[in-house]
Tab-separated table of C-alpha atoms and ligand atoms in Angstrom:
chain	number	residue	atom	x	y	z
A	1	MET	CA	6.486	25.198	-7.284
A	2	ASP	CA	4.936	24.691	-10.651
A	3	THR	CA	3.660	21.462	-10.339
A	4	SER	CA	2.123	20.969	-13.470
A	5	GLN	CA	5.992	21.031	-15.498
A	6	LYS	CA	7.173	17.856	-13.717
A	7	HIS	CA	3.828	16.180	-13.695
A	8	PRO	CA	1.955	17.697	-17.412
A	9	GLN	CA	-0.311	14.681	-17.438
A	10	LEU	CA	-2.407	16.177	-14.566
A	11	LYS	CA	-3.084	19.571	-16.664
A	12	ARG	CA	-4.309	17.258	-19.389
A	13	SER	CA	-6.563	15.277	-17.535
A	14	GLY	CA	-10.219	16.160	-18.265
A	15	ASP	CA	-12.126	16.916	-14.701
A	16	GLY	CA	-8.982	18.236	-13.292
A	17	GLN	CA	-8.445	21.742	-15.385
A	18	ASP	CA	-10.051	23.736	-13.055
A	19	GLY	CA	-7.923	22.514	-10.160
A	20	GLN	CA	-11.374	20.649	-8.569
A	21	SER	CA	-12.437	17.409	-9.276
A	22	GLU	CA	-15.892	16.299	-9.438
A	23	ARG	CA	-15.138	12.659	-9.248
A	24	PRO	CA	-13.689	11.741	-6.304
A	25	VAL	CA	-10.115	11.018	-6.216
A	26	ALA	CA	-8.230	7.871	-5.613
A	27	CYS	CA	-4.421	7.398	-5.918
A	28	ILE	CA	-2.663	4.277	-6.027
A	29	THR	CA	1.265	3.510	-5.777
A	30	GLY	CA	2.675	0.293	-7.608
A	31	ALA	CA	-0.119	0.324	-10.143
A	32	SER	CA	2.027	-1.137	-12.967
A	33	SER	CA	1.038	-4.751	-12.373
A	34	GLY	CA	-0.808	-7.015	-10.390
A	35	PHE	CA	-3.589	-5.551	-7.570
A	36	GLY	CA	-2.426	-2.009	-8.200
A	37	LEU	CA	-3.265	-2.311	-11.777
A	38	LEU	CA	-6.692	-4.314	-11.140
A	39	MET	CA	-7.680	-1.660	-8.711
A	40	ALA	CA	-6.762	1.182	-10.802
A	41	LEU	CA	-9.306	-0.041	-13.464
A	42	GLU	CA	-11.956	-1.070	-10.740
A	43	LEU	CA	-11.780	2.399	-9.085
A	44	ALA	CA	-12.006	3.930	-12.463
A	45	LYS	CA	-14.848	1.851	-13.428
A	46	ALA	CA	-16.761	2.476	-10.149
A	47	GLY	CA	-16.448	6.104	-10.885
A	48	TYR	CA	-13.040	7.476	-9.495
A	49	ARG	CA	-10.834	9.830	-10.857
A	50	VAL	CA	-7.582	7.140	-10.712
A	51	ILE	CA	-3.964	8.672	-10.078
A	52	ALA	CA	-1.911	5.304	-11.097
A	53	THR	CA	1.271	5.871	-9.982
A	54	MET	CA	4.369	3.732	-10.871
A	55	ARG	CA	8.116	3.303	-11.031
A	56	ASP	CA	8.404	3.681	-14.662
A	57	THR	CA	5.276	5.189	-16.654
A	58	ALA	CA	6.630	3.109	-20.393
A	59	ASN	CA	5.242	0.207	-17.796
A	60	ASN	CA	1.323	1.782	-18.344
A	61	GLY	CA	0.657	-0.206	-21.683
A	62	LEU	CA	-1.331	-3.061	-20.074
A	63	LEU	CA	-3.403	-0.523	-17.808
A	64	LEU	CA	-4.106	2.079	-20.117
A	65	ARG	CA	-5.242	-0.920	-22.822
A	66	ARG	CA	-7.491	-2.805	-20.334
A	67	ALA	CA	-8.884	0.743	-19.646
A	68	GLU	CA	-9.698	1.772	-23.190
A	69	GLU	CA	-11.310	-1.932	-23.214
A	70	ALA	CA	-13.489	-0.980	-20.465
A	71	GLY	CA	-14.164	2.729	-21.636
A	72	VAL	CA	-12.708	4.748	-18.636
A	73	ALA	CA	-9.299	5.564	-20.053
A	74	GLU	CA	-10.006	9.238	-19.480
A	75	ARG	CA	-10.755	8.686	-16.007
A	76	ILE	CA	-6.561	7.377	-15.305
A	77	ASP	CA	-3.839	9.306	-15.069
A	78	CYS	CA	-0.023	7.843	-14.584
A	79	LEU	CA	2.203	9.323	-13.199
A	80	PRO	CA	6.030	8.289	-12.132
A	81	LEU	CA	6.757	7.579	-8.552
A	82	ASP	CA	9.339	5.324	-6.862
A	83	VAL	CA	7.621	4.953	-3.483
A	84	THR	CA	11.598	4.813	-1.870
A	85	ASP	CA	12.062	8.789	-3.350
A	86	HIS	CA	10.619	10.459	-0.597
A	87	PRO	CA	10.635	13.834	-1.727
A	88	ALA	CA	8.553	12.889	-4.986
A	89	CYS	CA	5.566	10.973	-2.656
A	90	GLU	CA	5.050	14.527	-1.347
A	91	GLU	CA	5.510	16.243	-4.855
A	92	THR	CA	3.392	13.775	-6.230
A	93	ILE	CA	0.381	14.598	-3.393
A	94	ALA	CA	1.018	18.802	-4.107
A	95	HIS	CA	0.220	17.751	-7.599
A	96	ILE	CA	-2.975	15.516	-7.313
A	97	ARG	CA	-3.921	18.359	-4.737
A	98	SER	CA	-3.727	21.449	-7.058
A	99	ALA	CA	-4.507	19.502	-10.354
A	100	TYR	CA	-7.857	18.022	-8.370
A	101	GLY	CA	-8.318	19.739	-4.805
A	102	ARG	CA	-8.856	16.756	-2.854
A	103	ILE	CA	-7.814	12.951	-2.380
A	104	ASP	CA	-10.328	10.609	-1.535
A	105	VAL	CA	-8.702	7.409	-1.636
A	106	LEU	CA	-4.961	6.743	-1.041
A	107	VAL	CA	-4.224	2.722	-1.689
A	108	ASN	CA	-0.650	2.241	-0.524
A	109	ASN	CA	-0.296	-1.084	-2.369
A	110	ALA	CA	3.813	-0.733	-3.551
A	111	GLY	CA	5.262	-3.755	-2.781
A	112	MET	CA	8.203	-6.655	-3.067
A	113	ALA	CA	9.160	-10.142	-0.959
A	114	ILE	CA	12.217	-11.021	-0.687
A	115	GLY	CA	12.839	-14.143	0.969
A	116	GLY	CA	15.710	-16.257	2.286
A	117	SER	CA	17.103	-17.504	5.331
A	118	ILE	CA	17.249	-14.491	7.668
A	119	GLU	CA	20.937	-15.445	8.489
A	120	GLU	CA	22.179	-15.486	5.066
A	121	ILE	CA	20.146	-12.293	3.548
A	122	PRO	CA	22.142	-9.464	3.737
A	123	MET	CA	21.686	-6.244	5.428
A	124	GLU	CA	21.468	-4.051	2.194
A	125	GLU	CA	18.405	-6.449	1.165
A	126	TRP	CA	16.804	-6.242	4.311
A	127	LYS	CA	17.043	-2.081	4.022
A	128	ARG	CA	15.417	-2.762	0.692
A	129	GLN	CA	12.528	-4.256	1.994
A	130	MET	CA	12.007	-1.966	4.729
A	131	ASP	CA	12.339	1.191	1.982
A	132	VAL	CA	9.793	0.002	-0.157
A	133	ASN	CA	7.237	-1.636	1.960
A	134	VAL	CA	7.507	0.267	5.271
A	135	PHE	CA	8.956	3.848	4.738
A	136	GLY	CA	7.391	4.145	0.984
A	137	LEU	CA	4.175	3.534	2.830
A	138	ILE	CA	4.930	6.002	5.686
A	139	ALA	CA	5.466	8.823	3.129
A	140	MET	CA	2.927	8.451	0.843
A	141	THR	CA	0.815	8.343	4.127
A	142	ARG	CA	2.214	11.571	6.024
A	143	ALA	CA	2.226	13.182	2.760
A	144	ALA	CA	-1.313	12.799	2.192
A	145	LEU	CA	-2.213	13.425	5.615
A	146	PRO	CA	-2.604	17.004	5.667
A	147	VAL	CA	-4.971	17.155	2.699
A	148	MET	CA	-7.468	14.773	3.998
A	149	ARG	CA	-6.951	16.127	7.722
A	150	GLU	CA	-8.079	19.753	6.130
A	151	GLN	CA	-10.976	17.682	4.308
A	152	ARG	CA	-11.935	15.984	7.443
A	153	ARG	CA	-12.437	13.331	4.970
A	154	GLY	CA	-10.596	10.241	3.288
A	155	THR	CA	-9.777	6.768	3.540
A	156	ILE	CA	-6.005	5.309	3.506
A	157	ILE	CA	-5.766	1.518	2.056
A	158	ASN	CA	-2.705	-0.388	3.143
A	159	ILE	CA	-1.829	-3.317	1.275
A	160	GLY	CA	-0.747	-5.451	4.182
A	161	SER	CA	-0.628	-9.298	4.066
A	162	VAL	CA	-1.262	-12.619	5.624
A	163	SER	CA	2.406	-12.096	6.622
A	164	GLY	CA	1.968	-8.998	8.899
A	165	ARG	CA	-0.484	-11.911	10.815
A	166	VAL	CA	1.766	-14.994	10.802
A	167	GLY	CA	5.447	-14.752	10.303
A	168	PHE	CA	6.058	-17.518	7.803
A	169	PRO	CA	9.668	-18.998	7.565
A	170	GLY	CA	11.391	-17.950	4.692
A	171	TYR	CA	10.119	-14.763	4.549
A	172	GLY	CA	11.924	-13.454	7.189
A	173	PRO	CA	12.011	-9.618	5.755
A	174	TYR	CA	8.764	-9.229	4.016
A	175	ALA	CA	6.961	-10.250	7.354
A	176	ALA	CA	9.018	-7.823	9.492
A	177	SER	CA	7.830	-5.599	6.489
A	178	LYS	CA	4.133	-6.365	6.805
A	179	PHE	CA	4.184	-6.498	10.789
A	180	ALA	CA	5.331	-3.026	10.430
A	181	VAL	CA	2.608	-1.934	8.245
A	182	GLU	CA	0.282	-3.503	10.951
A	183	GLY	CA	1.451	-1.696	13.775
A	184	PHE	CA	1.761	1.530	11.667
A	185	SER	CA	-1.729	1.177	10.263
A	186	GLU	CA	-2.863	0.748	13.988
A	187	SER	CA	-1.469	3.906	15.492
A	188	LEU	CA	-2.779	6.131	12.569
A	189	ARG	CA	-6.477	4.604	12.765
A	190	LEU	CA	-6.554	5.712	16.034
A	191	GLU	CA	-4.952	9.059	15.571
A	192	MET	CA	-6.698	9.961	12.219
A	193	LEU	CA	-10.298	9.131	13.402
A	194	PRO	CA	-11.163	12.178	15.312
A	195	PHE	CA	-10.678	14.035	11.611
A	196	GLY	CA	-12.829	11.374	9.921
A	197	VAL	CA	-10.139	9.686	8.031
A	198	HIS	CA	-10.363	5.635	8.070
A	199	VAL	CA	-7.602	3.506	8.010
A	200	VAL	CA	-7.851	0.394	6.815
A	201	LEU	CA	-5.357	-3.170	6.438
A	202	VAL	CA	-6.086	-4.922	3.753
A	203	GLU	CA	-4.215	-8.401	4.447
A	204	PRO	CA	-4.691	-11.119	1.379
A	205	GLY	CA	-3.629	-14.478	1.465
A	206	ALA	CA	-1.750	-15.885	-1.896
A	207	TYR	CA	-2.944	-14.058	-5.191
A	208	ARG	CA	-1.612	-15.147	-8.627
A	209	THR	CA	0.610	-12.259	-8.958
A	210	ASP	CA	3.867	-11.220	-10.372
A	211	ILE	CA	5.361	-10.735	-6.703
A	212	TRP	CA	5.930	-14.612	-6.649
A	213	SER	CA	7.799	-14.905	-9.642
A	214	LYS	CA	10.227	-11.934	-9.087
A	215	GLY	CA	10.493	-13.284	-5.374
A	216	PHE	CA	11.381	-17.206	-6.643
A	217	ASP	CA	13.826	-15.349	-9.230
A	218	HIS	CA	15.469	-13.665	-6.306
A	219	MET	CA	15.501	-16.283	-4.217
A	220	THR	CA	16.796	-19.088	-6.665
A	221	ALA	CA	19.640	-16.359	-7.723
A	222	ARG	CA	21.107	-16.795	-4.372
A	223	PHE	CA	20.367	-20.393	-4.031
A	224	ARG	CA	23.554	-22.144	-2.303
A	225	GLU	CA	23.572	-26.005	-2.331
A	226	ASP	CA	26.476	-25.527	0.105
A	227	SER	CA	24.080	-23.331	2.438
A	228	PRO	CA	22.917	-25.070	6.113
A	229	TYR	CA	19.577	-23.767	5.204
A	230	ALA	CA	19.797	-25.444	1.421
A	231	ARG	CA	17.161	-28.161	2.639
A	232	PHE	CA	15.189	-25.725	4.242
A	233	LEU	CA	15.275	-23.444	1.676
A	234	GLY	CA	14.523	-25.886	-1.214
A	235	ALA	CA	11.405	-27.000	1.058
A	236	VAL	CA	9.938	-23.037	1.137
A	237	LEU	CA	10.447	-22.637	-2.782
A	238	ARG	CA	8.245	-25.829	-3.306
A	239	TYR	CA	5.789	-24.975	-1.181
A	240	SER	CA	5.513	-21.532	-2.110
A	241	ARG	CA	5.305	-22.736	-5.932
A	242	ASN	CA	2.837	-24.829	-4.910
A	243	VAL	CA	0.630	-21.553	-3.514
A	244	ALA	CA	1.308	-19.725	-6.264
A	245	ARG	CA	0.310	-22.448	-8.272
A	246	THR	CA	-3.075	-22.830	-6.722
A	247	ALA	CA	-3.539	-18.810	-5.336
A	248	GLY	CA	-6.468	-16.969	-5.641
A	249	GLU	CA	-7.698	-14.735	-8.359
A	250	PRO	CA	-6.077	-10.922	-7.537
A	251	GLN	CA	-9.437	-9.459	-9.286
A	252	ASP	CA	-11.080	-10.332	-5.698
A	253	VAL	CA	-8.982	-8.131	-3.833
A	254	ALA	CA	-9.621	-4.992	-6.567
A	255	ARG	CA	-13.376	-5.495	-6.416
A	256	ALA	CA	-12.919	-5.944	-2.699
A	257	VAL	CA	-10.978	-2.756	-2.483
A	258	VAL	CA	-13.368	-0.942	-4.132
A	259	ARG	CA	-15.992	-1.747	-1.632
A	260	ILE	CA	-13.926	-0.672	1.003
A	261	ALA	CA	-13.241	2.944	-0.730
A	262	GLY	CA	-17.056	3.507	-0.812
A	263	SER	CA	-17.535	2.339	2.562
A	264	ARG	CA	-18.782	5.085	4.933
A	265	TYR	CA	-17.281	3.320	8.165
A	266	PRO	CA	-14.782	0.755	6.968
A	267	ARG	CA	-13.331	-1.520	9.313
A	268	LEU	CA	-9.222	-1.686	10.276
A	269	ARG	CA	-8.571	-5.364	8.854
A	270	TYR	CA	-10.144	-7.148	6.056
A	271	PRO	CA	-8.087	-10.167	5.803
A	272	LEU	CA	-9.118	-11.845	2.016
A	273	GLY	CA	-8.706	-15.391	0.554
A	274	ARG	CA	-9.369	-18.549	2.881
A	275	GLY	CA	-5.427	-18.702	3.100
A	276	ALA	CA	-5.493	-15.869	5.207
A	277	ALA	CA	-8.559	-16.869	7.145
A	278	LEU	CA	-7.163	-20.096	7.893
A	279	SER	CA	-3.895	-19.102	9.096
A	280	ILE	CA	-5.596	-16.055	11.098
A	281	ALA	CA	-7.518	-18.115	12.714
A	282	GLY	CA	-5.055	-20.743	13.194
A	283	LYS	CA	-3.074	-18.514	14.922
A	284	THR	CA	-5.821	-17.094	17.062
A	285	LEU	CA	-7.093	-20.400	18.369
A	286	LEU	CA	-4.340	-22.861	18.691
A	287	PRO	CA	-1.669	-22.990	21.195
A	288	TRP	CA	1.256	-21.515	19.352
A	289	LYS	CA	3.117	-25.041	20.254
A	290	TRP	CA	0.406	-26.719	18.070
A	291	PHE	CA	0.260	-24.073	15.281
A	292	GLU	CA	3.963	-24.044	14.756
A	293	ARG	CA	3.961	-27.829	14.466
A	294	LEU	CA	1.159	-27.618	11.924
A	295	LEU	CA	3.032	-24.874	9.681
A	296	LEU	CA	6.399	-26.726	9.938
A	297	ARG	CA	4.754	-30.154	8.592
A	298	GLU	CA	3.118	-28.265	6.251
A	299	LEU	CA	6.706	-27.159	4.637
A	300	GLU	CA	8.000	-30.427	4.727
A	301	LYS	CA	5.091	-32.082	2.722
A	302	GLY	CA	6.090	-29.491	0.128
A	303	ASP	CA	3.237	-30.189	-2.493
B	1	NDP	P1	3.759	-7.278	-8.269
B	1	NDP	O1	5.015	-7.613	-8.097
B	1	NDP	O2	2.575	-7.395	-9.338
B	1	NDP	O3	3.044	-5.283	-7.644
B	1	NDP	C1	3.902	-4.811	-7.036
B	1	NDP	C2	4.004	-3.364	-7.470
B	1	NDP	O4	4.556	-2.418	-6.746
B	1	NDP	C3	4.684	-3.298	-8.971
B	1	NDP	O5	3.975	-2.632	-9.622
B	1	NDP	C4	5.776	-2.642	-8.683
B	1	NDP	O6	6.154	-2.104	-10.063
B	1	NDP	C5	5.790	-1.941	-7.504
B	1	NDP	N1	6.685	-1.156	-6.613
B	1	NDP	C6	7.505	-2.103	-6.265
B	1	NDP	N2	8.818	-1.159	-5.706
B	1	NDP	C7	8.142	-0.298	-5.602
B	1	NDP	C8	8.758	1.516	-5.603
B	1	NDP	N3	9.934	1.314	-5.151
B	1	NDP	N4	8.105	2.395	-6.094
B	1	NDP	C9	6.687	2.214	-6.186
B	1	NDP	N5	6.037	1.024	-6.772
B	1	NDP	C10	6.840	0.063	-6.772
B	1	NDP	O7	2.701	-7.642	-6.796
B	1	NDP	P2	1.206	-7.753	-6.105
B	1	NDP	O8	0.144	-7.471	-6.642
B	1	NDP	O9	0.789	-8.741	-5.722
B	1	NDP	O10	1.659	-6.641	-4.512
B	1	NDP	C11	1.096	-5.542	-4.440
B	1	NDP	C12	0.748	-5.518	-3.046
B	1	NDP	O11	0.140	-6.721	-2.373
B	1	NDP	C13	1.994	-5.861	-2.550
B	1	NDP	O12	2.543	-4.788	-1.397
B	1	NDP	C14	2.180	-6.993	-1.910
B	1	NDP	O13	3.599	-7.246	-0.993
B	1	NDP	C15	0.734	-7.622	-1.372
B	1	NDP	N6	0.332	-8.889	-1.142
B	1	NDP	C16	0.200	-9.448	-2.123
B	1	NDP	C17	-0.074	-10.740	-2.064
B	1	NDP	C18	0.024	-11.644	-3.331
B	1	NDP	O14	-0.032	-13.386	-3.205
B	1	NDP	N7	0.292	-11.409	-4.718
B	1	NDP	C19	-0.375	-11.638	-0.612
B	1	NDP	C20	-0.512	-10.198	-0.093
B	1	NDP	C21	0.047	-9.228	0.248
B	1	NDP	P3	7.480	-2.550	-10.698
B	1	NDP	O15	7.011	-3.004	-11.695
B	1	NDP	O16	8.358	-1.445	-11.033
B	1	NDP	O17	8.152	-3.553	-9.691
C-alpha cells in the first residue's frame, strides 16, 4: 500500500522525508482539544516530532495556531483518525513507520464520558463508550506494538482516570471503560517490559477540558423528570458542575506527560491532581463502608 497517498502530510513534513526522523516521534490520539492538544504542543516544544491524530483534521486550527505562536508548527503533523476505525489505526501506525522509521511514544488519549444511571443508559451507549475508550485504545496499542517491540524501545502512555480507580456513581460506563484500561495496561506492562517497552497509566482527577461540557450536554439531553433516578442524577450533575468549575489546569497534565515520555524507567501509575490523590488514598486507607458513606454524603451536599 502506498501510505503517502492517504496521508500526504507525512511526505511533506521536514525530517520525515527520507523515512527517518532524527527527532523522537510521538503519536497522540484525540489531539484536537483538551489534554491531547496541549500534549501535542508540549511534546513538540520538548523536541519531539508529533503526529497529532484527530477525528476531523478541520479541527486542527487551534493546535496549529498555538504551535505557530510557540514556533513549533513544523514539528507537528495532523492526521485524521477515529480510533473506533481499527484498520485506520493500523494504517496510521504504518504511515508513521514508513515516513519516520520509528515511534518512540504513543499517547492513547482519545476519550469521552457517558454518564447517567446504569439502568437507563441504552446498550448502544455502553458500546460506544467501550468502543472509544477501550477498544480504540487497544487497537492503537496493538498496531504500535510490533514497531516498538522491534525497536526494543518505546513508551505507551494510556490516559486513564481517577475513574479507573474509583467507580463514581452516575458515571458507570466511564468507570467501566477506565477500569478496563487499568487492567489492560497492567497486563501489557508486564508483557512488554522484556522488550524494553514501557506502559504507563496517567490517572488525572478533574481538569478543565471540554469533556465535562460534552458529558453534561449528553446527560441533560436524556434527563427525564419522571425517572426514578431524577433526584440522584440531579445531584450528580450539580456535584459534577461544581467539580468542573474548580478543576485543575490541563496544562499540568500535558507537562507531566512530557516528563513521563522522557523518563528512562517510568512508573506504571501516575495519579495527577489533588482530587485523584484524595480519592485513591480514601479508597485505599478507609474501610469501603466508610468510603461509600463519604462519597454519597459529598454527592448529597452538591456544592
Ligand atoms: P476533550 O473532550 O477535550 O478531548 C477528548 C478528545 O478525544 C477530543 O479530541 C475528541 O475528539 C477525541 N475523541 C473522542 N472520540 C474519539 C474517537 N472515536 N476517535 C478519536 N478521537 C476521539 O477531553 P479531555 O482532554 O479531558 O480528554 C482526554 C482524555 O483524558 C480522555 O481519555 C479522558 O477520559 C481523560 N481524562 C480527562 C479528565 C478531565 O477532567 N478532563 C480526567 C481524567 C481523564 P472530537 O473533538 O472529535 O470529539
